[in-house]
CSV table of N, CA and C in Angstrom, one decimal:
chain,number,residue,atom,x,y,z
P,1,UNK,N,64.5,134.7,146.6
P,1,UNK,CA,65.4,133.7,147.2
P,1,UNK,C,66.7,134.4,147.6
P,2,UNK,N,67.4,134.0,148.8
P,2,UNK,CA,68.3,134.3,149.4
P,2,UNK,C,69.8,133.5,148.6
P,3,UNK,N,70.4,135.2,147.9
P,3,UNK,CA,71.7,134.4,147.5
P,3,UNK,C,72.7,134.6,147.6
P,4,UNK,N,73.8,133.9,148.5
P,4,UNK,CA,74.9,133.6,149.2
P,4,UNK,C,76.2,133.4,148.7
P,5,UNK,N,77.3,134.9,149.0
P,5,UNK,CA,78.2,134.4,148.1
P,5,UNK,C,79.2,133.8,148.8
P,6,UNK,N,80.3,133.2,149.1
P,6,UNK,CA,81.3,132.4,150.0
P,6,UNK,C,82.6,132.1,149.2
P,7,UNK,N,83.1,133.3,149.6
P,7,UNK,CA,84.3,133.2,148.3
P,7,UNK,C,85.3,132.4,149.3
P,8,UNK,N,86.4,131.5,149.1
P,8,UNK,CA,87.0,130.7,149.5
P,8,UNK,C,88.5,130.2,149.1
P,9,UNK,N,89.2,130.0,149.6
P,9,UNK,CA,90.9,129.5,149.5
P,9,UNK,C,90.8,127.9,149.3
P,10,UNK,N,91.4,127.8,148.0
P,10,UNK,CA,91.6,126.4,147.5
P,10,UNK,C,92.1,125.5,148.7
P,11,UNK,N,92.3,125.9,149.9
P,11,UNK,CA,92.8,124.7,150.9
P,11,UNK,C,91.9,125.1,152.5
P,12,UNK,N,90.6,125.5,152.0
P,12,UNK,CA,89.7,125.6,152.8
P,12,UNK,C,89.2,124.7,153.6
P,13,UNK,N,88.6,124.7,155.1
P,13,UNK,CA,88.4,123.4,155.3
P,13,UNK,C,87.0,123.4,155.2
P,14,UNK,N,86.7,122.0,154.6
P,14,UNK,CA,85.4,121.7,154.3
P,14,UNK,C,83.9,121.5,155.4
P,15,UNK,N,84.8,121.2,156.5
P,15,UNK,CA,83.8,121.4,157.9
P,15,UNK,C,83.5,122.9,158.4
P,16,UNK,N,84.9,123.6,158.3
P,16,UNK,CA,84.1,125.1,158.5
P,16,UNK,C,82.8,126.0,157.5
P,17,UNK,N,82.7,125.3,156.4
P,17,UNK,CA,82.2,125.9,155.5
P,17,UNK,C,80.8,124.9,155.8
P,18,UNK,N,80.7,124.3,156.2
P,18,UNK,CA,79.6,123.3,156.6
P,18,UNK,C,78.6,123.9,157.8
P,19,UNK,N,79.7,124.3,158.9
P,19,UNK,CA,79.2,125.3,159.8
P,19,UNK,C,79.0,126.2,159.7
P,20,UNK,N,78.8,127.0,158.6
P,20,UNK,CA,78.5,128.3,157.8
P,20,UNK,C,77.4,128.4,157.7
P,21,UNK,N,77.2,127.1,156.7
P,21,UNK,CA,75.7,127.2,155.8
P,21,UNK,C,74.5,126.8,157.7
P,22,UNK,N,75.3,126.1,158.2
P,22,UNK,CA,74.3,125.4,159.3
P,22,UNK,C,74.4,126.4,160.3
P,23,UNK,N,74.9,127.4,160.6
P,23,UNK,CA,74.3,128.5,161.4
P,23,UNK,C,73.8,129.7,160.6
P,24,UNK,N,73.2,129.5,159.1
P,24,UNK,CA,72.6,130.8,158.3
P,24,UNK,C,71.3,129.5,158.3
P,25,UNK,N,71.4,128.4,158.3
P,25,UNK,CA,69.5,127.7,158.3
P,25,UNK,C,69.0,127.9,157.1
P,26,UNK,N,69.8,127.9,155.7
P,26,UNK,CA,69.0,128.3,154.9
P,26,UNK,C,69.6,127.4,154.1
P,27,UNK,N,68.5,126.2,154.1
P,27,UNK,CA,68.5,125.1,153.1
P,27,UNK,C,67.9,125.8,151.8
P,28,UNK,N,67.3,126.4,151.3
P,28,UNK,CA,66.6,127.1,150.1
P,28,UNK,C,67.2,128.1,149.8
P,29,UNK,N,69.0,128.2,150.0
P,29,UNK,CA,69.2,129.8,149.5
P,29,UNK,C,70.1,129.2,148.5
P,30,UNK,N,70.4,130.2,147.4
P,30,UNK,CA,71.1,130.1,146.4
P,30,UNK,C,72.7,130.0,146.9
P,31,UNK,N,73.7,128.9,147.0
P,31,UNK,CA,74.6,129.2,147.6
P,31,UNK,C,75.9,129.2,146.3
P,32,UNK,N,76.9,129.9,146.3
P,32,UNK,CA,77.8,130.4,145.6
P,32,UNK,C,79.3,130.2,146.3
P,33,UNK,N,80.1,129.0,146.1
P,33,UNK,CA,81.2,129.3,146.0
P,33,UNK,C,82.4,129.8,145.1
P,34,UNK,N,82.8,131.0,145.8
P,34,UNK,CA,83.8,131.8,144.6
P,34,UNK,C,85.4,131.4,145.1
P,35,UNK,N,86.0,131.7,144.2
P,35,UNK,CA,87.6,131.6,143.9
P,35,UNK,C,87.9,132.3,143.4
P,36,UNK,N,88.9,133.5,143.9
P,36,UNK,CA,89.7,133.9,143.1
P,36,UNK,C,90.9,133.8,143.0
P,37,UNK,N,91.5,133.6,141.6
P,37,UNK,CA,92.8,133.4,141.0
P,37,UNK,C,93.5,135.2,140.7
P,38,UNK,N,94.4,135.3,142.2
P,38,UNK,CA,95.1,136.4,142.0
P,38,UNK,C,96.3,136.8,141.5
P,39,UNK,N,96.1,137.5,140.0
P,39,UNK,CA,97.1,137.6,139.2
P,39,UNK,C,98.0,138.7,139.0
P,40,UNK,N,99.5,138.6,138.9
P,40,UNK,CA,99.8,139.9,138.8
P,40,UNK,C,99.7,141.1,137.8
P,41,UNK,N,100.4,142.2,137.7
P,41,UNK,CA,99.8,142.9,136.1
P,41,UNK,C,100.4,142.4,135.2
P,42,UNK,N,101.5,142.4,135.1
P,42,UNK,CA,102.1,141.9,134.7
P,42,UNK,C,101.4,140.0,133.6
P,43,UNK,N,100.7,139.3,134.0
P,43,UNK,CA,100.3,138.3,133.8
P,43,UNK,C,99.5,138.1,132.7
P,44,UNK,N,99.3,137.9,131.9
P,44,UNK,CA,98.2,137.9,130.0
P,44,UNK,C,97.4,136.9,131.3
P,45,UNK,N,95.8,137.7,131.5
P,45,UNK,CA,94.6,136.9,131.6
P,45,UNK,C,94.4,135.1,131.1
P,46,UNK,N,94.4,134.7,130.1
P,46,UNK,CA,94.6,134.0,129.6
P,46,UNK,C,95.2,133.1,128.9
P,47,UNK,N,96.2,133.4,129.4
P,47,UNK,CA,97.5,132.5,129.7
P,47,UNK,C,97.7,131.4,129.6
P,48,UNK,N,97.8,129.9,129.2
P,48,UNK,CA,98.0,128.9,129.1
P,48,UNK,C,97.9,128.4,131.1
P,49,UNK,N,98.8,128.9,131.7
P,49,UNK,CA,99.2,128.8,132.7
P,49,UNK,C,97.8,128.9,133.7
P,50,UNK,N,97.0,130.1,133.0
P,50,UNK,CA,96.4,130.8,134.1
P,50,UNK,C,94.9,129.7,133.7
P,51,UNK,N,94.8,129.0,132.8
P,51,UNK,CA,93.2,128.4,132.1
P,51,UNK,C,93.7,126.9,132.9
P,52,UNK,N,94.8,126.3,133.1
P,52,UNK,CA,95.1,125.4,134.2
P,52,UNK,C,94.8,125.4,135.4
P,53,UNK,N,95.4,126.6,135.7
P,53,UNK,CA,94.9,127.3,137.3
P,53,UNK,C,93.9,127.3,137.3
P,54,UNK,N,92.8,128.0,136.3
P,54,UNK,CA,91.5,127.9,136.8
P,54,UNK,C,90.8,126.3,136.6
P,55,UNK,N,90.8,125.5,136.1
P,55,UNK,CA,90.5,124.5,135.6
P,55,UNK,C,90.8,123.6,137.6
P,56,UNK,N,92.3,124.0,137.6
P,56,UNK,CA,92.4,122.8,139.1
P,56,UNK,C,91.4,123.4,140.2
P,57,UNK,N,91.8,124.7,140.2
P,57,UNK,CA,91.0,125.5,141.6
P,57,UNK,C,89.5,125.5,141.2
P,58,UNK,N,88.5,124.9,140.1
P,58,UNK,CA,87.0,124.3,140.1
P,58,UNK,C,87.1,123.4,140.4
P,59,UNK,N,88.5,122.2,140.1
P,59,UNK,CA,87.7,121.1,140.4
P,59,UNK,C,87.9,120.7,142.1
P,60,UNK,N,89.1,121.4,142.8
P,60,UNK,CA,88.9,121.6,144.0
P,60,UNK,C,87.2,122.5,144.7
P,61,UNK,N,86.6,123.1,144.0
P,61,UNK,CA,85.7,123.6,144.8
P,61,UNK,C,84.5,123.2,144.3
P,62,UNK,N,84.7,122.1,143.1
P,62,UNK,CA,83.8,120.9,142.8
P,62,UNK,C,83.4,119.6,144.1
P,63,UNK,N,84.7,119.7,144.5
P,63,UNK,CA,85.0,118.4,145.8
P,63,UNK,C,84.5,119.2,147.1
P,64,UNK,N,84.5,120.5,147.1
P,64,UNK,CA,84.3,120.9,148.5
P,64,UNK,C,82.8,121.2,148.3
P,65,UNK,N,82.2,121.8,147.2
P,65,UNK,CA,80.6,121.4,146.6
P,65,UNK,C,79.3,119.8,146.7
P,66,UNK,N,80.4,118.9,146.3
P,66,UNK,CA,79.8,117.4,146.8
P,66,UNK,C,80.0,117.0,147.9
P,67,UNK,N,80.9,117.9,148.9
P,67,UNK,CA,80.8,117.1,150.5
P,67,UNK,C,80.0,118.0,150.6
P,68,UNK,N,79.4,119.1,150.6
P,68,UNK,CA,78.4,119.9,151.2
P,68,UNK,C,76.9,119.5,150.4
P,69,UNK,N,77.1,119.1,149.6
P,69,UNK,CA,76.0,118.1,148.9
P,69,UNK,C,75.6,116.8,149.6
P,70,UNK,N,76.1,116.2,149.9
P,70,UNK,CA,75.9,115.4,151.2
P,70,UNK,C,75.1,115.6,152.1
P,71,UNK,N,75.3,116.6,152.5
P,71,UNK,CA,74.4,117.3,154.1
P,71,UNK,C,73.2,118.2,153.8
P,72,UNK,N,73.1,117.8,152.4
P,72,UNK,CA,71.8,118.5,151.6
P,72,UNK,C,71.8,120.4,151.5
P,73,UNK,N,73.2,120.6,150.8
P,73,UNK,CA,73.3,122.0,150.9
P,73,UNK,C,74.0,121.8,149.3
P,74,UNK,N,73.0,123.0,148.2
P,74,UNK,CA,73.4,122.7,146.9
P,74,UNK,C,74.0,123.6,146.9
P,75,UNK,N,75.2,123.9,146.0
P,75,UNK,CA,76.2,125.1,145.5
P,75,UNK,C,76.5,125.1,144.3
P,76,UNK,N,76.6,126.5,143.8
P,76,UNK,CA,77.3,126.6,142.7
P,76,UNK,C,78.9,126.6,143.1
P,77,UNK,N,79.7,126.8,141.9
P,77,UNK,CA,80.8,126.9,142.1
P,77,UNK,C,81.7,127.7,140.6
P,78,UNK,N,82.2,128.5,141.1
P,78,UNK,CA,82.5,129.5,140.6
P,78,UNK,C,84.1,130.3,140.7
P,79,UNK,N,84.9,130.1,139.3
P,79,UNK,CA,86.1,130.4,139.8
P,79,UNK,C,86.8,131.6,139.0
P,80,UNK,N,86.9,133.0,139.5
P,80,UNK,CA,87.4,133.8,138.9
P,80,UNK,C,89.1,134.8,139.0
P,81,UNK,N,89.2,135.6,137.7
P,81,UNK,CA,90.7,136.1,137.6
P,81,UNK,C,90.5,137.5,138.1
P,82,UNK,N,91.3,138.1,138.6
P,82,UNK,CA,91.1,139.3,139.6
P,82,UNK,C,93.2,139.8,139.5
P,83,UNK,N,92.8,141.1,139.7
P,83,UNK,CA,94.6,141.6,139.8
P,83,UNK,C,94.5,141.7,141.5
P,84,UNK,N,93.4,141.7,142.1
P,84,UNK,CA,93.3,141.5,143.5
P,84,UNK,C,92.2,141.0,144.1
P,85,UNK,N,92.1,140.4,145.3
P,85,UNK,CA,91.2,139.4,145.7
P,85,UNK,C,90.2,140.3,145.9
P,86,UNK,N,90.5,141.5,146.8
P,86,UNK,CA,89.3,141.9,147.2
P,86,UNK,C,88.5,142.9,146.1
P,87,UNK,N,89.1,143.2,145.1
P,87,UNK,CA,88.1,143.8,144.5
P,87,UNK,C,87.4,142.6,143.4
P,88,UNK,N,88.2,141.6,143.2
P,88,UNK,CA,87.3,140.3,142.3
P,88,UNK,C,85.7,139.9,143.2
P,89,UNK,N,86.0,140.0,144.5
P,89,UNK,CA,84.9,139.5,145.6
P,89,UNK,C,84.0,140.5,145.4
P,90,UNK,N,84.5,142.0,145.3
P,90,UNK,CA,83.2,143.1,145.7
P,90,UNK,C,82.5,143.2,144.0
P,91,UNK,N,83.6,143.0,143.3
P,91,UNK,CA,82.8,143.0,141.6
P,91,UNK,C,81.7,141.8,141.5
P,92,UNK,N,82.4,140.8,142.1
P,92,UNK,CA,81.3,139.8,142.1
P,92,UNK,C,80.2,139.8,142.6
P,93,UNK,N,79.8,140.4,144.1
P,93,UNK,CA,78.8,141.0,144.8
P,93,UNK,C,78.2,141.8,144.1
P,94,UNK,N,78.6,142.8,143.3
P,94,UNK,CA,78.0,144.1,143.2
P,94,UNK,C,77.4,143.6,141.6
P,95,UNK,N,77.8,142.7,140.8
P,95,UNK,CA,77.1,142.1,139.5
P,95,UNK,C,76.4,140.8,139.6
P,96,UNK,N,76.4,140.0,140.8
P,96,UNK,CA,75.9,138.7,141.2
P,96,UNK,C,74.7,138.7,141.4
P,97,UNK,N,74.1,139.8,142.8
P,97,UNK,CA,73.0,139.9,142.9
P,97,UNK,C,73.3,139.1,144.0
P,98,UNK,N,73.9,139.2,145.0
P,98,UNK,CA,73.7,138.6,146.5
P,98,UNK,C,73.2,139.0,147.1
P,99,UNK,N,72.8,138.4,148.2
P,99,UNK,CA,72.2,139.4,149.0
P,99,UNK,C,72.7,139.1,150.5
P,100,UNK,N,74.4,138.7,150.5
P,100,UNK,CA,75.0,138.4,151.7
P,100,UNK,C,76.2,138.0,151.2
P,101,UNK,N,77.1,138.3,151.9
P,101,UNK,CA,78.6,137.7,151.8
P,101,UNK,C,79.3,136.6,153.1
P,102,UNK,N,80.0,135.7,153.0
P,102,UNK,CA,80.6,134.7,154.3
P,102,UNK,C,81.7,135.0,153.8
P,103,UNK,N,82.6,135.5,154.6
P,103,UNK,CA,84.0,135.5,155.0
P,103,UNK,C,84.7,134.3,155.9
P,104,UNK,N,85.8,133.8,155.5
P,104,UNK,CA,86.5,133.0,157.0
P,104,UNK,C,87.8,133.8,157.0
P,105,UNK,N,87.8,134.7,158.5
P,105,UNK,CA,89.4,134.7,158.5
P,105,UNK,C,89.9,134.0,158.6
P,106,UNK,N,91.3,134.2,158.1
P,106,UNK,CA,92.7,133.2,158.5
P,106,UNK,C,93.4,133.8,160.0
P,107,UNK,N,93.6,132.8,160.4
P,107,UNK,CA,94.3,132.5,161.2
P,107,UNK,C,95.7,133.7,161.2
P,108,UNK,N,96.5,134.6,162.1
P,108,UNK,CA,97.2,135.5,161.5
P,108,UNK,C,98.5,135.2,162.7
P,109,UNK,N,99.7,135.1,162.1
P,109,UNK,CA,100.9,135.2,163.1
P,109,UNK,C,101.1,136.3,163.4
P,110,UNK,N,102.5,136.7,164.3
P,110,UNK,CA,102.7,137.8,164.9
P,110,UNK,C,103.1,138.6,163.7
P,111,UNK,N,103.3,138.7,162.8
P,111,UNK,CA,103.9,140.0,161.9
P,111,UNK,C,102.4,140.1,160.6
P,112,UNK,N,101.6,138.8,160.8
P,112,UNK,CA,99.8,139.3,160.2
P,112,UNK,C,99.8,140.2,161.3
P,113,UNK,N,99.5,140.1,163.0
P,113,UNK,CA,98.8,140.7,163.3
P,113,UNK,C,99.2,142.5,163.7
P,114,UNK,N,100.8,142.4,163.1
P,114,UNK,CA,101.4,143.9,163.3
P,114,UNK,C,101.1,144.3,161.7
P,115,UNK,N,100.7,143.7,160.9
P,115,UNK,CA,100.5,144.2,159.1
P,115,UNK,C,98.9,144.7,159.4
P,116,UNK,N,98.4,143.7,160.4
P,116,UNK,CA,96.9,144.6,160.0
P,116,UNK,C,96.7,145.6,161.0
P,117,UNK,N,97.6,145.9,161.7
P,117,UNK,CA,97.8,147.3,162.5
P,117,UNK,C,97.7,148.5,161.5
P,118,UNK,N,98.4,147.9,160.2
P,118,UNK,CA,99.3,149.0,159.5
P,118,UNK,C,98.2,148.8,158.4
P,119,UNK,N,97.9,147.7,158.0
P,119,UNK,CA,96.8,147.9,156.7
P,119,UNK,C,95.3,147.3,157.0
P,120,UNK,N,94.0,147.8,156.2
P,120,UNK,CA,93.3,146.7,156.7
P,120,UNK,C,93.2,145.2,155.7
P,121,UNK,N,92.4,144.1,156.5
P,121,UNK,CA,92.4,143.0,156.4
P,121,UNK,C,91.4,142.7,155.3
P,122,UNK,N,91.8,141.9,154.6
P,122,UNK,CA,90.4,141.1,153.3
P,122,UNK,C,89.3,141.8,153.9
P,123,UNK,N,88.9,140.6,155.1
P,123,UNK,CA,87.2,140.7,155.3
P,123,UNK,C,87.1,142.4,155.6
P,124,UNK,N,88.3,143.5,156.0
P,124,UNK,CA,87.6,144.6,156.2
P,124,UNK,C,87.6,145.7,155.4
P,125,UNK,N,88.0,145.1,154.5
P,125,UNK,CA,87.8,145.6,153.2
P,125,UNK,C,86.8,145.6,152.2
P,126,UNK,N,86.5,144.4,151.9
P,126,UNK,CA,85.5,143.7,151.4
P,126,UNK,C,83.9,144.6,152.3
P,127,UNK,N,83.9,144.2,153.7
P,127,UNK,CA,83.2,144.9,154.5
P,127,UNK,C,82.9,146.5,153.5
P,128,UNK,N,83.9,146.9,154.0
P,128,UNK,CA,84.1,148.6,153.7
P,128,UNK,C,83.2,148.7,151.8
P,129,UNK,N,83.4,147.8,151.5
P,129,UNK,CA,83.6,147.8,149.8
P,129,UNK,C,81.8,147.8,149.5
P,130,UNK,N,81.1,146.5,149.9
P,130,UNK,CA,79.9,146.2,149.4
P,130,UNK,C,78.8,146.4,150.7
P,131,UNK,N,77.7,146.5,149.7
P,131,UNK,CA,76.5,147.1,150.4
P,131,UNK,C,75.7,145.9,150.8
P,132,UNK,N,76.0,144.8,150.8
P,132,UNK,CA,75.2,143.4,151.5
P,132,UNK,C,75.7,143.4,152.9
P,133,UNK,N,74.8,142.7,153.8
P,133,UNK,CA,75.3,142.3,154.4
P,133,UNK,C,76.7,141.4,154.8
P,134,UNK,N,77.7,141.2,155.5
P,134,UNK,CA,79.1,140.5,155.6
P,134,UNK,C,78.9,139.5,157.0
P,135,UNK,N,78.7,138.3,156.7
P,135,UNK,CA,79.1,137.3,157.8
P,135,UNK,C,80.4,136.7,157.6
P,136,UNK,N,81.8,137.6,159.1
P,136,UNK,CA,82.8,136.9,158.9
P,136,UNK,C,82.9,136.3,160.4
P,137,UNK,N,83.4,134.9,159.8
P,137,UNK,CA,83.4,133.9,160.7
P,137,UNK,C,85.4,133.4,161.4
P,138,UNK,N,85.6,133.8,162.5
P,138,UNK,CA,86.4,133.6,163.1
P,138,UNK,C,87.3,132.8,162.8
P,139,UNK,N,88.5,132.6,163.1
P,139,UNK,CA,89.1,131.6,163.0
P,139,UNK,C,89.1,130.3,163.4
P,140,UNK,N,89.6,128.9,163.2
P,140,UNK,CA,88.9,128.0,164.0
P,140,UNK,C,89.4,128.2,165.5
């Protein structure tokens, strides 16, 4: 079985992620939404603060799991601590057993699109990082 990881921003919108699953056609694939909670070094893992955080940002991707349940698309939902996003996403790929990743870029203003002159971007990182295939999906 085909399994799908779709790591995502607690203020994601729930229709693009809809159009995700509905241009991959795979009502039978294992689908996985991840979260990561990016912490500084600074920050004790488990933190009073930080078992809150993760608690809201599931039940947020609890809600964006039952609209997609709706349209007959099951998900897990999955919310992890990372000192950076992009390596919490490739650890998660590389111990998950995916066998695909969905990206959404963000949307980027004029000083995103002179920063990713100068650095590269999540998805092309993540890209660079793991050995699955990467579907990143445009901005809206």
């Amino acid at each position: 079985m085909r399994r799908v990881l779709i790591p995502v921003s607690t203020n994601v919108n729930h229709r693009r992620v809809l159009s995700a699953l509905r241009l991959l056609q795979w009502k039978e694939a294992d689908y996985t939404l991840l979260n990561i909670i990016e912490l500084p070094q600074s920050t004790a893992t488990y933190d009073e603060v930080v078992i809150k955080m993760i608690e809201k940002h599931k039940k947020i991707l609890e809600e964006l799991s039952d609209y997609l349940k709706e349209y007959g698309y099951e998900t897990k939902v999955k919310v992890a601590v990372s000192r950076d996003i992009v390596s919490g996403i490739v650890e998660e790929v590389k111990n998950g057993g995916y066998s695909m990743v969905v990206l959404f870029r963000r949307p980027r203003g004029f000083w995103g699109r002179i920063g990713l002159k100068l650095f590269k971007s999540v998805s092309q990182r993540v890209l660079d990082d793991v050995t699955v295939p990467v579907l990143i999906l445009p901005k809206e």
